[in-house]
C-alpha atoms as one frame of an Amber mdcrd trajectory, in Angstrom:
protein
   0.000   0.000   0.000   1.223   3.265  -0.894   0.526   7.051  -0.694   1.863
   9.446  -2.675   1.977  12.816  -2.457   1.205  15.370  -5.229   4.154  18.065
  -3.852   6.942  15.337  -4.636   9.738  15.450  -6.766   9.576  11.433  -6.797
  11.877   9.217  -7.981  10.815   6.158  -9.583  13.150   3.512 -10.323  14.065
  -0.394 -11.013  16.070  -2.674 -13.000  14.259  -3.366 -16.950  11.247  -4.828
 -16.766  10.333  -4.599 -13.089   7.688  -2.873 -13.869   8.082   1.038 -13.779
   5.843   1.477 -17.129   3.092  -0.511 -16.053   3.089   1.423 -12.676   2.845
   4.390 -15.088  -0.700   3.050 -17.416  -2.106   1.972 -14.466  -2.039   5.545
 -13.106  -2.779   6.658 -16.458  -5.590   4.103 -16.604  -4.531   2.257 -19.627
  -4.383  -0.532 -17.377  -7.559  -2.044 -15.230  -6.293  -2.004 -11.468  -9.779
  -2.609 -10.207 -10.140   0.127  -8.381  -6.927  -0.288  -6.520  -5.775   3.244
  -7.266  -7.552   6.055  -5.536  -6.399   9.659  -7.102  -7.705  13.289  -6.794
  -4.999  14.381  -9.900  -5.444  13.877 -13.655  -2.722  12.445 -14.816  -0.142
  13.388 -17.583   2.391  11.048 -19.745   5.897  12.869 -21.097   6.998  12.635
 -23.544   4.768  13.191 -26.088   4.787  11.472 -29.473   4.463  14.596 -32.375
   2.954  12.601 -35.595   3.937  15.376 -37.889   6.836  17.688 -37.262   7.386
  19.366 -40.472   4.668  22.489 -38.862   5.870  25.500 -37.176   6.878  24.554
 -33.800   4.283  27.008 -32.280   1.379  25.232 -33.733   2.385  22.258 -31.853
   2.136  24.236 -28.829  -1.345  24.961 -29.611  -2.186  21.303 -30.211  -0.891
  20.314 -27.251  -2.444  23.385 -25.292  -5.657  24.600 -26.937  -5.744  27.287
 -24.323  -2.148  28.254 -24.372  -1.404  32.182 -23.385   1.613  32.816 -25.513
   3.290  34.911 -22.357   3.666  32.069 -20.529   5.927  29.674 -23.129   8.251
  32.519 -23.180   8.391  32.878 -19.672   9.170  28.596 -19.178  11.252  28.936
 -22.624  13.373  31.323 -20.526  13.964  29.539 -18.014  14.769  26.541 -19.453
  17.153  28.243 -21.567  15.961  28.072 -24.457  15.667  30.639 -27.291  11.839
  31.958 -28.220  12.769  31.870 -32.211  12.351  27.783 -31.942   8.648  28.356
 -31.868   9.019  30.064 -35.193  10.960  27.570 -36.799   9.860  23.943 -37.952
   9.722  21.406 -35.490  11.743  19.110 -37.282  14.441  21.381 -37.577  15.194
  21.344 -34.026  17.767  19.868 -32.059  17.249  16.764 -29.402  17.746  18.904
 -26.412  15.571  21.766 -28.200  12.504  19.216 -28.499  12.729  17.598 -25.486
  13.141  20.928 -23.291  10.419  22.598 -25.033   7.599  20.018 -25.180   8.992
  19.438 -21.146   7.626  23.550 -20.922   4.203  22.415 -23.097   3.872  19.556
 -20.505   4.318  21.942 -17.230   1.710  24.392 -19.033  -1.175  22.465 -19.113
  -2.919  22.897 -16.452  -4.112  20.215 -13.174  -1.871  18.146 -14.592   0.366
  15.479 -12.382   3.561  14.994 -15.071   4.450  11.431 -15.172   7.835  11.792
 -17.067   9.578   9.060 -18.874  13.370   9.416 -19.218  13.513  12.705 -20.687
  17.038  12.947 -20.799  17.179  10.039 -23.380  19.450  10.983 -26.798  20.265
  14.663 -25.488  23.846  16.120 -24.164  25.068  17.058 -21.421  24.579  20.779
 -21.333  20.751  20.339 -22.342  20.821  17.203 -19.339  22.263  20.074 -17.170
  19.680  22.917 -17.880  16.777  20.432 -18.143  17.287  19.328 -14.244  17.866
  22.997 -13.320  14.257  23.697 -14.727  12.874  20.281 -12.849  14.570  21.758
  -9.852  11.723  24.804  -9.964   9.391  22.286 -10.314   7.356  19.985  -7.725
   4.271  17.523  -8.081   5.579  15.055 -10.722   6.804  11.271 -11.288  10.288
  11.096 -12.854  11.437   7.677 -14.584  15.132   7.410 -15.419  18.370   5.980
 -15.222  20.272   8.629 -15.200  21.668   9.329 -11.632  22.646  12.358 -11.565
  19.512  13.881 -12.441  18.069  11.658 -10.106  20.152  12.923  -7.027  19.843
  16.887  -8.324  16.209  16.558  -8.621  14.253  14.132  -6.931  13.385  14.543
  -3.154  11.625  11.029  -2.811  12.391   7.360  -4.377  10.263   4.600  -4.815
  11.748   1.697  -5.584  10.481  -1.390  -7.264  12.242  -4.472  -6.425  11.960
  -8.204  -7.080   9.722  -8.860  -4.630   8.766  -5.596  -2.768   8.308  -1.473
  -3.089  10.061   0.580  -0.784   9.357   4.301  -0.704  11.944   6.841   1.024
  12.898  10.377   1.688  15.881  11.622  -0.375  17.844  11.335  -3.740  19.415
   8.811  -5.654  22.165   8.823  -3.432  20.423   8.286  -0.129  18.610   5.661
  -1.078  21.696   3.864  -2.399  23.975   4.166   0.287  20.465   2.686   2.397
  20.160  -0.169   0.009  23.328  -1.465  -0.126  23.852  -1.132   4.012  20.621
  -2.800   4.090  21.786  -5.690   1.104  24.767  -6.047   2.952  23.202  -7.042
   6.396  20.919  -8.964   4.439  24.138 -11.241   3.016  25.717 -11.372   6.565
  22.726 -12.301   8.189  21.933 -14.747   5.491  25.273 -16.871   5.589  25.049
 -16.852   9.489  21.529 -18.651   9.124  23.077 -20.572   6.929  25.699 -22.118
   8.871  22.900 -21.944  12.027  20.736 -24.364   9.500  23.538 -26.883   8.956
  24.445 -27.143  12.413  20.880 -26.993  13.871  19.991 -29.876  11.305  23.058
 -32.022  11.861  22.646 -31.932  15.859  18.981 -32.864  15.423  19.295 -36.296
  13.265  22.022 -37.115  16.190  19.950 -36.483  18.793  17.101 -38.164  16.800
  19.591 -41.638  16.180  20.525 -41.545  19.537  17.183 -41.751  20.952  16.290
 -44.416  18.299  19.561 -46.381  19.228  18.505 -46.021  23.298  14.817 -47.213
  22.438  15.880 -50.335  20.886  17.964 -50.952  23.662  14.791 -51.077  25.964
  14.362 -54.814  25.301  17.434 -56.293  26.792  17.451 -53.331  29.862  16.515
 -54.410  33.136  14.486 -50.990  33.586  12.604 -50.499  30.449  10.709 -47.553
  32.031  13.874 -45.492  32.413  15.521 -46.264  29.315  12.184 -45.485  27.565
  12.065 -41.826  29.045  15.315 -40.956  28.589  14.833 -41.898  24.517  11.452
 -39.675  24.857  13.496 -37.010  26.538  16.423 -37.103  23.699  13.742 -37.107
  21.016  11.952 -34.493  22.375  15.271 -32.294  22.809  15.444 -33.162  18.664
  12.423 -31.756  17.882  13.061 -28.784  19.979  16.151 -28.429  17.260  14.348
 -29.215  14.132  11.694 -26.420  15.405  14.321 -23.920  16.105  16.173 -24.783
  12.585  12.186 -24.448  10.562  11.870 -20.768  12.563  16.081 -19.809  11.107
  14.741 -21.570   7.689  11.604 -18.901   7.513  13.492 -16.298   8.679  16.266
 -16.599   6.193  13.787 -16.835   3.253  12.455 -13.497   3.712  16.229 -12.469
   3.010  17.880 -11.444  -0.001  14.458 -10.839  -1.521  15.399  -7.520  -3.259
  19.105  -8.375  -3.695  20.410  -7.689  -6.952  22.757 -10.978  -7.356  24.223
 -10.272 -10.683  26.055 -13.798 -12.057  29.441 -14.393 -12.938  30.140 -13.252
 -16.849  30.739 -16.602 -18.907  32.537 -16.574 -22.011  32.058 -19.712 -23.884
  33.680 -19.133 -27.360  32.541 -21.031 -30.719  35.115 -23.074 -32.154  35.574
 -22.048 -36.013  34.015 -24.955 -38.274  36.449 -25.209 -40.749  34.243 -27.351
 -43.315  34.616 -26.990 -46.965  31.618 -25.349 -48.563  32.417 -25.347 -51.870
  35.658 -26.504 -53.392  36.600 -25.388 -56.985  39.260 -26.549 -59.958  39.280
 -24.833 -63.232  36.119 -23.221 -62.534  34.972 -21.017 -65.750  31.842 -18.659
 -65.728  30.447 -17.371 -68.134  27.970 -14.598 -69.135  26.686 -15.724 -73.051
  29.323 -15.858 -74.711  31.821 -13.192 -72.471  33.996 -15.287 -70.189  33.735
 -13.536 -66.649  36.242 -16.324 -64.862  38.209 -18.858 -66.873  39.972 -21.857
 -65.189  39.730 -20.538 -61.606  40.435 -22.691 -58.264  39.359 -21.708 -55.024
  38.376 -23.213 -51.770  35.430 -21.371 -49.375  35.089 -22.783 -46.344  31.965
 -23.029 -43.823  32.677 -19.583 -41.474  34.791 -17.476 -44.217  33.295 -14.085
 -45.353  32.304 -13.650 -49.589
């Protein structure tokens, strides 16, 4: 369960495929979450896809903002550092940073709006990357997506995180929430290899204890007292349950470990041996286009792997 508030600068990140976009149509509603998602904000995706961008860059504006009052895209154009005259020139004509920077001001305009923005600092430089957080610095109430770090730590003031089995959601930047995680992943490993050993021990005492009592009980039938031989086998078994319980409790509480630990495998290289197979094999070869000889009496050997 999770609330979110609409002043946040949040942070949302995960490895591919953990499930950031579909986090991002279900709060769009392009996804049914049946009824799990309670919101007072309309929600808005960035960034947009233009269909046609041989038009006047202005006129885009318009599309995207019916309403637009042509003050105020000067005003954001300004301070995103970015020169008026682009809304005067084709879109297409436009640099990466250009595009991205001004439909980011389009976005910001529209009004009761929550921005749900989707790595915007994709296929731009660094100087655009720079001025672009500077602007989302100004900025609150929106959902940023990206990979990029160090927008993430100059902007952000909240993460969510979504992991391989769980969401956390913190206070702070990129930054703070590593330096948490991996503190955090690092008990997690500790704590996991001293169950670990616990386990092995726990489980090796118990089948002792539980042979031993099995050994004493069949001993019962040549004792003299059978009653006291009897109880102490109850009273060893008994002690080896009491460690098979205690090693089932260190077994459930090491599987809720390592849960969200990013375990990346070892790299393996396992290179293809060459086939060197003939493919074709040729002697006095002659080709021949009509009547034109193209090769005459050629020999040549092409093997399974070489290049034409």
């Amino acid at each position: 369960n999770l609330t979110l508030d609409t002043d946040w600068k949040l942070g949302l990140i995960g490895r591919n495929g953990s499930g950031k976009t579909t986090l991002l149509k279900l709060l769009l509603g392009e996804y049914e979450s049946n009824n799990a998602i309670g919101k007072n904000v309309n929600f808005e995706y960035f960034p947009y896809e233009i269909q046609n961008e041989d038009v006047m860059t202005m006129n885009i504006a318009y599309d995207i903002i019916p309403n637009l009052e042509e003050w105020k895209i000067f005003k954001e154009l300004n301070l995103i550092q970015v020169d008026a005259d682009i809304l005067y020139r084709n879109f297409s004509s436009l640099s990466g940073g250009e595009k991205i920077k001004f439909l980011l001001v389009c976005a910001f305009l529209k009004e009761d709006k929550f921005l749900l923005i989707d790595e915007p600092t994709n296929h731009i430089d660094e100087k655009s990357k720079y001025t672009l957080s500077q602007y989302l610095k100004k900025k609150k109430g929106f959902i940023l997506v990206s990979h990029d770090r160090k927008i993430l730590n100059e902007v952000v003031d909240h993460i969510l995180y979504i992991g391989r089995q769980s969401i956390t959601l913190e206070q702070g930047n990129y930054e703070t929430w590593n330096l948490n995680k991996k503190s955090k992943d690092e008990n997690e490993i500790q704590q996991n290899e001293r169950l670990k050993k616990d386990i092995i021990k726990l489980d090796k005492t118990a089948k002792q204890t539980a042979d031993w009592s099995n050994m004493v009980e069949k001993s019962k039938s040549g004792a003299v007292d059978k009653g006291h031989v009897g109880h102490q086998a109850a009273k060893m078994m008994k002690k080896a349950k009491v460690l098979e319980n205690r090693r089932d409790k260190k077994i459930e509480e090491k599987s809720n470990l390592l849960i969200d630990v990013d375990i990346n495998p070892d790299l393996q290289m396992k290179p293809l041996t060459a086939s060197r197979r003939n493919l074709i094999l040729a002697q006095d070869l002659s080709i021949f286009y009509g009547k034109k000889v193209i090769f005459r009496n050629v020999n040549f050997q092409l093997d399974v792997g070489d290049r034409m």
